[in-house]
Amino acid sequence: MKLIFWLALIVGFLAVAWRLFDYFYFSNQSYVSSEIRFEPTNVIHPILEKPPMGWNSWNNVRCGPEMNEIVMRQMIDLLVESGMRDVGYRYFNLDDCWQIGRDENGVILADPERFPSGIKALADYAHERGLKFGLYTSGGRLTCMSRPGSYRFEELDAQTYAEWGVDYIKIDWCGIEYLDTYTQYRIWRDAIDKTNRQMILSIAIANIDNQVDKQAWTWGRELVGIWRTAIDLNPFWEDVLRVMDRNSLYAEYSGRGSWNDADMLQVGNGELTLTENKTHFGMWAMMASPLIAGNDLRNMSGEIKEILTHDEIIAINQDKLGMQARLIKEEDGRQVYVKVLSTQGERAVALLNRTDEPQEISVTAEDLGLHSLIKVRNVWERSDLGIRWQTFSQAVQPHEALILRVHGRDKVNLLHYPVMINQLRSGYLLDQEPKTEEGIISFRREGNKRMIVADIFSDVRYNSAANCQVFTTEFFVDPEWADPRAEIRFKVYGDGDLLYRSDFMTIDSALKRVSININKVRVLNLQTSPANSNYNIAQIGTWLNSRVECSN
Ligand code: GAL
C-alpha cells in the first residue's frame, strides 16, 4: 500500500515537472518578425500578408472549348462545394482566352461566344459565393495565346477591371519586344493604385530563364506583388523538381507582402503519382508559394481533395512569419529544407527523397538552429512522433517529401540562420565569391583599382547574411569600354528591396560614390540596366572598389 502511495506520488511529481518543463522549454511565443529578418521598407498590402490561394483555369482548361462561362460557373460552385473555399482557396482566376478585341474607345471586350454574359457577371457570380475574382492579361500587345494584350492600355484596362470587380491581375510577358520588365510592371502598379481598388499584382513573366532584365525577384517587392521564378510547370515529376529548384534559388527575396511564385499547382493533373502530388503540394507549401490549384474540380478524386485541403500543410504555407523554406542539407538526392515558423523554436522541415529508392534521411537539432531536445510531428499523418535527442531520422519513400513540424528551443540568432555559403566578410567584393552572377563581363584588378565590369543588363548577388553594415562603392561608365550613346543606371538591392538607384549615366558623367546601410540585409545585389535595350551598342557600366564592412 505504502509503495503504491509513494509510486503514485513520484509519478505525479514527474508529470507536474514535465508539464512545467514542457511549458517553459517549448515556448509558444511568436517571433518579432522585424528582429529576425530584413523587413521591406515599402507597404505590405493586407491582401498579400500571406501567399494567395485559389484556382486558375489554365492548367486544365487552357484555351479549349471548356473555357466558357458555363464551365467556369461550375468550377466556382465546386470551389465552394468541395470545401476548398473554406480552407483558404479564395481566388477564382480566369486565365488566357477570355478576351477578343477592343471597342472604338479601346475598352477590352470579352469573347461573346465564350462569355456572353460578360466578365463582370462572372466576377459577381464569384463574389456572391464568397470568392474573389482574378483575371489574366499580358504586358505586351498580345497574350501568349495571341489574344489582345494590354500594352499602351494599362490604365484603361486597370480601370475596366476595377469596374468589373477584379481582385487579382495576372500579367503575363508575351507579345513583347525590347521592353524593360521593371518599367512595364511599374506602369501597371501605378495604374492599379490609381483605381483605388486593391488588386493583387501577379507578375507572370513565364519565359524568365536566363534573361537578366526579367529577374523579377530582385525588383518585384518594390512593386508589391508576386512573381514567377520559372517557365511553366508541367505535370510530371522532373518538372516539379525543376521548378522547385529554381524557386528555391531565390528564397531570400520572398517574404511577407511579396512572394516568389513557383507557378500554379499541377496537383491532380497529368502523370503525377499520389506520392508525387503530395510532394509537389507539400513543397509549394514549404516554399510559401501562392497555392493556386489548376485541376478539374468536376472529377477531383477523394485523395486529391485530401491533399489540396490538408489543413496542417496549408497552415505551413500560410504561417504569418512568411519565410520561404531554405535548402540546408543535400547529399545524393536526399535533401532537407527548413521553413522557420512564427512560433519561437518551431520549424517546418521537409525530408525529400529525389531518388528512385527508399532513403534514410536525417536532420539534427543543430541543423535547425535548436538545442538538442526536440519534439517531432508528422504533418501529413497528423501524428506526434514524440521527443528526440539531437537527431531525427526516418526512411523516406522514392519521390516522397516527409513533412515535419519540429519544436525546440532556439540556439542561434535567427538573423544569421540558416547559415549561407560564401558569406561576405569585411573587404573588397572583388576578393570574394558571389552567389550568382549574370551579365558580368569581367572581375578585374589593375593596380589598386578593383572593377566589376557589367554588360547591358547585369546582376551580381552576394550573401551578406545580415552580418554586414555598410556597402561602399564608386561607379561610372568607362569611355574606354562603353559606346558614347550608352546610358546606364546602377542599382543596389537588399533582399529585393531597392536601396539605391542612380540616374542614367553616360561616359560624360562624373564618377559617383555612394555608401549604403545594409544592416540586416541577407542578400546584396548589384545591378545595371540601360535606358533603352539597344543590344547593338556597348552599354557597359563599371563598379569600382566596391566593399563591405562586416562584423565577422
Ligand atoms: C503562359 C503562362 C501560363 C498561362 C499562359 C496563357 O505564358 O505562363 O501560366 O497564363 O501563358 O496563355
XYZ file of C-alpha atoms and ligand atoms in Angstrom:
564
model
C 0.000 0.000 0.000
C 2.730 2.378 1.067
C 4.745 1.515 -2.022
C 1.803 2.350 -4.280
C 1.349 5.633 -2.476
C 4.996 6.588 -2.997
C 4.986 5.443 -6.595
C 1.876 7.476 -7.307
C 3.458 10.485 -5.656
C 6.623 10.144 -7.741
C 4.652 9.686 -10.967
C 2.507 12.689 -10.074
C 5.565 14.756 -9.306
C 7.234 13.751 -12.576
C 4.086 14.583 -14.526
C 3.892 18.048 -12.999
C 7.641 18.570 -13.526
C 7.286 17.553 -17.185
C 4.345 19.874 -17.710
C 6.335 22.734 -16.254
C 9.405 21.858 -18.308
C 7.321 21.451 -21.441
C 5.699 24.813 -20.825
C 8.950 26.697 -20.381
C 11.116 24.782 -22.843
C 8.782 24.654 -25.841
C 7.773 28.292 -25.932
C 4.580 29.257 -27.699
C 5.578 32.869 -28.141
C 5.818 34.415 -31.570
C 8.943 35.868 -33.066
C 9.037 39.586 -33.657
C 9.475 39.444 -37.376
C 11.475 42.666 -37.771
C 14.048 41.308 -35.329
C 14.771 38.189 -37.291
C 14.569 39.334 -40.863
C 15.118 42.318 -43.012
C 11.708 43.902 -43.342
C 10.885 45.732 -46.531
C 10.547 49.459 -46.139
C 7.614 49.663 -48.513
C 3.986 48.825 -47.971
C 2.676 45.427 -47.092
C -0.760 45.156 -48.618
C -3.107 43.286 -46.291
C -4.193 41.195 -49.303
C -0.632 39.921 -49.635
C 0.125 39.373 -45.952
C 0.046 35.659 -46.792
C 0.563 33.771 -50.069
C -2.706 33.927 -52.027
C -4.679 30.696 -52.554
C -7.180 29.894 -55.260
C -7.952 28.125 -58.513
C -6.997 29.087 -62.072
C -8.392 27.874 -65.389
C -5.139 27.469 -67.327
C -3.603 24.177 -66.175
C -6.706 22.218 -67.002
C -8.991 24.108 -69.347
C -6.402 26.171 -71.232
C -7.810 27.711 -74.376
C -10.015 24.715 -75.083
C -13.781 24.714 -75.681
C -14.466 24.482 -71.948
C -13.063 27.951 -71.431
C -16.574 29.392 -71.222
C -18.897 30.853 -68.640
C -20.969 27.713 -68.095
C -17.974 25.583 -67.133
C -16.398 28.434 -65.170
C -19.550 28.843 -63.084
C -19.432 25.118 -62.381
C -15.854 25.489 -61.184
C -16.888 28.348 -58.918
C -19.701 26.223 -57.450
C -17.286 23.347 -56.937
C -14.713 25.508 -55.208
C -17.401 26.147 -52.638
C -18.987 22.672 -52.501
C -15.668 20.840 -52.243
C -14.803 22.829 -49.126
C -11.789 24.336 -50.851
C -13.004 27.889 -50.376
C -13.357 27.360 -46.663
C -9.806 26.114 -46.194
C -8.444 29.183 -47.941
C -8.816 28.900 -51.748
C -10.359 32.341 -52.109
C -9.379 33.393 -55.603
C -11.130 32.191 -58.718
C -8.819 33.215 -61.557
C -9.711 33.325 -65.209
C -6.637 32.855 -67.391
C -5.960 33.495 -71.082
C -8.608 33.321 -73.848
C -11.444 35.313 -72.326
C -10.730 38.406 -74.458
C -11.386 39.041 -78.145
C -10.751 42.694 -79.100
C -11.357 46.317 -78.157
C -14.265 48.639 -78.825
C -13.895 52.022 -80.521
C -12.805 53.570 -77.214
C -10.170 50.934 -76.643
C -12.137 49.161 -73.923
C -11.311 45.464 -73.806
C -14.076 43.102 -74.912
C -14.813 39.598 -73.700
C -15.261 36.848 -76.287
C -19.067 36.857 -76.786
C -19.182 33.196 -77.709
C -17.422 32.001 -74.608
C -18.583 34.673 -72.157
C -21.882 36.061 -73.487
C -22.814 37.495 -70.078
C -19.510 39.330 -69.814
C -16.743 39.233 -67.272
C -18.459 41.403 -64.696
C -21.297 38.883 -64.452
C -18.801 36.112 -63.767
C -16.980 38.230 -61.176
C -20.332 38.917 -59.482
C -21.120 35.205 -59.527
C -17.823 34.509 -57.731
C -18.283 37.353 -55.248
C -21.798 36.217 -54.371
C -20.282 32.888 -53.362
C -17.694 34.397 -51.068
C -14.853 34.219 -53.563
C -12.534 36.779 -55.051
C -12.044 37.144 -58.767
C -8.810 37.170 -60.767
C -8.189 37.968 -64.419
C -5.353 37.401 -66.886
C -3.703 39.761 -69.343
C -0.304 40.277 -70.901
C 2.008 43.265 -70.669
C 2.587 43.066 -74.425
C 0.454 43.733 -77.460
C -0.676 40.123 -77.479
C -1.210 37.462 -74.840
C 0.583 34.124 -75.033
C -2.419 32.759 -76.960
C -2.388 35.775 -79.304
C -5.411 37.466 -77.793
C -5.242 41.250 -77.308
C -2.755 42.258 -74.624
C -2.618 45.430 -72.556
C 0.421 47.284 -73.911
C -0.422 51.007 -74.020
C -3.850 50.257 -72.482
C -2.619 49.697 -68.937
C -4.597 52.467 -67.258
C -7.754 51.815 -69.197
C -7.579 48.077 -68.530
C -6.863 48.535 -64.836
C -9.867 50.864 -64.679
C -12.091 48.411 -66.567
C -11.028 45.501 -64.366
C -11.690 47.591 -61.262
C -15.191 48.345 -62.546
C -15.777 44.653 -63.144
C -14.730 43.898 -59.571
C -11.425 42.183 -60.305
C -9.304 41.413 -57.214
C -6.202 39.862 -58.764
C -4.481 40.599 -62.076
C -2.108 38.094 -63.576
C 0.039 39.966 -66.069
C 1.977 37.806 -68.469
C 5.008 38.790 -70.560
C 4.052 37.752 -74.084
C 3.835 39.773 -77.272
C 6.723 41.970 -76.222
C 9.962 43.012 -77.833
C 12.640 45.117 -76.241
C 10.659 46.417 -73.328
C 12.118 46.645 -69.868
C 10.153 44.490 -67.452
C 10.555 46.735 -64.449
C 9.347 49.782 -66.358
C 6.295 47.993 -67.735
C 5.233 46.486 -64.426
C 5.808 49.849 -62.729
C 3.245 51.278 -65.159
C 0.862 48.541 -64.045
C 1.499 49.175 -60.355
C 0.689 52.858 -60.820
C -2.352 52.036 -62.940
C -3.684 49.707 -60.247
C -3.046 52.255 -57.492
C -4.911 54.874 -59.481
C -8.093 52.790 -59.477
C -8.220 52.790 -55.677
C -9.256 49.143 -55.779
C -6.990 46.645 -54.040
C -5.951 44.196 -56.721
C -3.080 41.740 -56.444
C -0.346 42.355 -58.985
C 0.817 38.971 -60.231
C 3.974 39.409 -62.298
C 3.775 36.374 -64.523
C 6.928 36.531 -66.593
C 6.844 32.995 -67.827
C 9.754 32.934 -70.216
C 12.031 34.034 -67.462
C 15.098 31.848 -67.693
C 18.461 33.426 -68.382
C 17.178 36.896 -69.053
C 18.700 39.267 -66.635
C 16.285 42.141 -67.004
C 13.439 39.807 -66.181
C 14.682 38.898 -62.715
C 11.501 39.949 -61.031
C 12.592 38.585 -57.655
C 15.060 41.463 -57.305
C 12.560 44.253 -58.024
C 9.164 42.626 -57.523
C 8.950 43.631 -53.913
C 9.271 47.279 -54.873
C 6.076 46.910 -56.849
C 4.309 44.905 -54.142
C 3.333 41.766 -55.914
C 4.004 38.130 -56.557
C 6.331 36.996 -59.320
C 7.081 33.838 -61.223
C 10.571 32.354 -60.959
C 10.488 29.726 -63.721
C 8.944 28.709 -67.013
C 5.558 26.979 -66.756
C 5.295 23.923 -64.521
C 4.217 20.759 -66.300
C 2.536 17.847 -64.538
C 5.364 15.326 -64.315
C 7.962 14.605 -61.646
C 11.131 16.023 -63.221
C 9.346 19.266 -63.884
C 8.220 19.570 -60.279
C 11.896 19.295 -59.293
C 12.996 21.748 -61.986
C 10.631 24.486 -60.850
C 11.210 23.757 -57.168
C 14.995 24.010 -57.583
C 14.713 27.280 -59.392
C 12.241 28.806 -56.995
C 14.460 27.762 -54.089
C 17.383 29.703 -55.510
C 15.564 32.913 -54.725
C 14.278 32.049 -51.262
C 15.683 35.178 -49.664
C 13.616 37.524 -51.802
C 10.263 36.170 -50.741
C 8.511 37.342 -47.622
C 5.501 38.979 -46.084
C 3.765 41.161 -48.640
C 5.550 39.924 -51.787
C 6.132 36.328 -52.788
C 8.096 34.081 -55.104
C 5.514 32.300 -57.259
C 6.563 28.756 -58.145
C 3.652 28.684 -60.624
C 0.176 27.256 -60.376
C -0.297 23.810 -58.914
C -0.451 20.716 -61.071
C -1.808 18.609 -58.195
C -4.264 16.123 -59.703
C -3.050 16.672 -63.259
C -1.001 14.711 -65.746
C 1.352 11.939 -64.783
C 1.967 12.702 -61.135
C 1.546 9.749 -58.768
C -0.169 10.157 -55.433
C 3.179 10.467 -53.640
C 4.413 12.988 -56.188
C 1.227 15.013 -55.850
C 1.765 15.165 -52.097
C 5.411 16.116 -52.513
C 4.532 18.814 -55.035
C 1.876 20.294 -52.755
C 3.982 19.942 -49.611
C 7.000 21.637 -51.191
C 4.919 24.509 -52.633
C 3.558 24.997 -49.115
C 7.088 24.939 -47.683
C 8.216 27.495 -50.261
C 5.432 29.898 -49.235
C 4.379 29.928 -52.867
C 0.877 31.024 -53.813
C -1.292 27.894 -53.840
C -3.355 28.240 -56.983
C -4.913 24.891 -57.894
C -5.435 24.024 -61.533
C -7.151 20.646 -61.569
C -10.552 19.706 -62.963
C -12.817 20.168 -59.958
C -15.618 18.257 -61.691
C -13.859 14.966 -61.227
C -11.497 15.524 -58.329
C -10.778 12.242 -56.511
C -11.076 11.963 -52.747
C -7.314 11.552 -52.464
C -6.557 14.708 -54.421
C -9.107 16.636 -52.411
C -7.469 15.435 -49.210
C -4.115 16.703 -50.417
C -5.382 20.097 -51.513
C -7.383 20.662 -48.344
C -4.897 19.358 -45.776
C -5.234 21.983 -43.046
C -1.830 21.443 -41.429
C 0.074 21.622 -44.717
C -1.834 24.762 -45.639
C -1.036 26.236 -42.220
C 2.678 25.888 -43.003
C 2.173 27.795 -46.241
C 0.119 30.487 -44.557
C 2.323 30.866 -41.477
C 2.373 34.533 -40.585
C 6.138 34.909 -40.454
C 6.150 34.426 -44.219
C 9.552 32.807 -44.592
C 10.280 30.599 -47.581
C 11.924 27.236 -46.901
C 15.703 27.045 -47.438
C 17.654 24.054 -48.556
C 20.015 23.315 -45.669
C 21.405 19.859 -46.486
C 21.916 17.848 -49.616
C 23.565 14.539 -50.356
C 22.944 12.080 -53.193
C 19.373 13.100 -53.847
C 18.489 13.395 -50.175
C 17.550 16.924 -49.234
C 16.494 18.765 -46.112
C 14.515 22.008 -46.332
C 13.588 24.180 -43.398
C 10.941 26.862 -43.085
C 11.190 28.942 -39.940
C 7.687 29.344 -38.473
C 6.252 32.177 -36.448
C 6.268 30.358 -33.091
C 9.622 30.558 -31.336
C 11.650 27.377 -31.763
C 9.257 25.945 -34.347
C 10.326 24.797 -37.809
C 8.612 23.089 -40.698
C 11.044 20.584 -42.146
C 10.880 18.601 -45.381
C 12.968 15.476 -45.837
C 12.876 14.978 -49.583
C 13.924 11.828 -51.386
C 14.530 12.710 -55.028
C 15.815 9.239 -55.888
C 14.006 6.113 -57.068
C 14.984 4.070 -53.980
C 13.897 4.436 -50.357
C 16.417 6.518 -48.403
C 17.144 7.115 -44.760
C 17.167 10.879 -44.232
C 18.086 12.607 -41.032
C 18.110 16.070 -39.590
C 19.687 17.239 -36.360
C 18.570 19.836 -33.850
C 21.824 21.624 -34.676
C 20.850 21.789 -38.383
C 17.684 23.544 -37.308
C 19.439 26.019 -35.049
C 17.859 24.367 -31.985
C 19.062 22.925 -28.680
C 19.209 19.128 -28.524
C 15.767 18.274 -27.164
C 13.136 18.410 -29.936
C 9.512 17.366 -30.415
C 8.641 15.995 -33.830
C 5.285 15.767 -35.625
C 4.461 14.089 -38.926
C 2.303 16.694 -40.608
C 0.607 14.667 -43.381
C -0.258 11.926 -40.864
C -1.218 14.466 -38.214
C 0.629 12.375 -35.636
C 3.169 13.250 -32.968
C 6.306 11.181 -33.250
C 7.499 12.176 -29.791
C 10.628 13.609 -28.299
C 14.079 13.170 -29.826
C 17.564 13.940 -28.568
C 19.736 15.646 -31.181
C 18.752 13.636 -34.250
C 15.627 12.632 -36.141
C 15.980 10.053 -38.852
C 13.452 8.183 -40.999
C 13.174 6.101 -44.150
C 11.619 8.208 -46.882
C 9.994 6.611 -49.939
C 11.091 7.419 -53.520
C 9.846 10.889 -54.556
C 8.383 11.433 -51.116
C 8.795 14.573 -49.022
C 8.224 13.793 -45.385
C 6.924 16.994 -43.844
C 7.634 17.521 -40.155
C 6.952 20.152 -37.584
C 9.862 20.285 -35.189
C 9.658 22.242 -31.985
C 12.570 23.022 -29.699
C 14.444 25.917 -28.260
C 16.423 28.401 -30.354
C 20.140 28.062 -30.074
C 21.083 30.697 -32.651
C 20.082 34.192 -33.559
C 17.686 33.709 -36.447
C 19.024 36.726 -38.273
C 22.003 34.542 -39.125
C 20.097 31.327 -39.693
C 20.235 29.289 -41.881
C 23.920 29.888 -42.442
C 24.600 30.563 -46.107
C 27.583 29.572 -48.165
C 30.112 32.178 -49.296
C 29.190 34.677 -46.638
C 30.676 38.096 -47.166
C 33.427 39.313 -44.890
C 34.827 42.814 -44.480
C 36.776 43.787 -47.548
C 36.513 44.233 -51.302
C 33.852 42.334 -53.216
C 36.367 41.535 -55.888
C 38.259 39.301 -53.467
C 35.125 37.291 -52.579
C 32.840 34.772 -54.252
C 29.458 35.986 -55.471
C 26.464 33.696 -55.021
C 25.389 34.150 -58.622
C 26.370 36.469 -61.431
C 24.771 37.223 -64.721
C 25.823 39.691 -67.377
C 29.230 40.359 -65.855
C 31.975 40.828 -68.427
C 34.876 40.637 -66.026
C 36.076 40.928 -62.478
C 39.413 42.697 -62.910
C 42.165 44.289 -60.960
C 44.532 46.927 -62.264
C 46.901 48.247 -59.624
C 44.655 49.262 -56.767
C 41.552 49.544 -58.958
C 39.135 46.695 -58.397
C 36.486 46.593 -61.097
C 33.321 44.683 -61.771
C 32.628 45.330 -65.439
C 28.968 44.837 -66.263
C 27.162 44.334 -69.570
C 23.857 45.900 -70.675
C 21.752 44.068 -68.072
C 23.657 42.624 -65.166
C 23.063 41.192 -61.762
C 25.620 40.022 -59.249
C 24.494 38.646 -55.933
C 26.377 38.293 -52.641
C 25.386 36.702 -49.351
C 25.757 39.344 -46.728
C 23.775 37.175 -44.305
C 22.889 40.058 -42.014
C 26.498 40.325 -40.930
C 27.481 43.435 -42.820
C 26.598 47.006 -42.047
C 27.873 49.213 -44.821
C 28.389 48.873 -48.554
C 30.501 51.497 -50.306
C 31.203 51.731 -53.985
C 32.100 54.000 -56.862
C 30.713 53.563 -60.351
C 30.984 55.131 -63.779
C 30.597 54.489 -67.493
C 34.101 53.932 -68.732
C 34.763 55.662 -72.116
C 37.346 53.019 -72.809
C 34.641 50.340 -72.971
C 31.306 51.958 -73.483
C 29.676 53.496 -76.527
C 29.114 57.301 -76.347
C 25.380 56.566 -76.694
C 25.320 54.225 -73.704
C 23.008 55.278 -70.843
C 23.214 53.088 -67.805
C 21.781 53.133 -64.348
C 23.331 51.440 -61.316
C 21.113 49.817 -58.703
C 21.675 48.245 -55.321
C 19.112 45.904 -53.789
C 18.996 44.373 -50.322
C 16.774 41.274 -50.155
C 14.845 42.547 -53.156
C 14.294 45.967 -51.620
C 15.688 48.853 -53.648
C 18.342 50.551 -51.543
C 19.812 52.820 -54.162
C 19.231 53.735 -57.796
C 21.420 56.155 -59.755
C 20.248 58.393 -62.574
C 21.130 57.246 -66.060
C 24.828 57.850 -66.620
C 26.881 58.267 -69.778
C 30.595 58.368 -70.498
C 30.458 62.092 -69.683
C 29.029 61.649 -66.211
C 31.377 62.146 -63.297
C 32.345 59.119 -61.244
C 29.892 58.624 -58.381
C 30.480 57.356 -54.898
C 27.838 56.012 -52.505
C 27.742 54.483 -49.081
C 24.703 52.400 -48.220
C 23.408 50.947 -44.977
C 22.980 47.185 -45.399
C 22.349 46.284 -41.791
C 20.210 43.099 -41.592
C 20.415 42.531 -45.358
C 20.872 38.876 -46.255
C 21.382 39.211 -49.986
C 23.062 42.127 -51.667
C 22.503 42.677 -55.394
C 24.350 44.988 -57.722
C 22.521 45.566 -60.965
C 22.901 47.656 -64.064
C 20.281 48.358 -66.692
C 20.183 50.684 -69.693
C 17.794 53.489 -70.618
C 16.925 51.573 -73.735
C 17.546 47.948 -74.521
C 19.765 48.524 -77.521
C 21.968 45.467 -77.529
C 23.911 46.631 -80.592
C 25.979 49.212 -78.795
C 28.304 48.625 -75.865
C 26.306 49.643 -72.801
C 28.853 48.811 -70.178
C 28.984 50.009 -66.588
C 31.817 49.678 -64.112
C 31.613 49.205 -60.359
C 34.820 50.383 -58.776
C 36.357 49.402 -55.449
C 33.080 48.060 -54.058
C 33.476 46.900 -50.496
C 31.579 45.914 -47.379
C 32.181 46.384 -43.691
C 31.019 43.389 -41.713
C 31.179 42.181 -38.166
C 32.863 38.883 -38.975
C 1.863 31.402 -70.161
C 1.746 31.461 -68.662
C 0.676 30.480 -68.282
C -0.610 30.845 -68.936
C -0.438 31.008 -70.438
C -1.664 31.574 -71.095
O 2.879 32.210 -70.586
O 2.947 31.139 -68.065
O 0.570 30.436 -66.882
O -1.095 32.022 -68.375
O 0.649 31.839 -70.732
O -1.503 31.779 -72.458
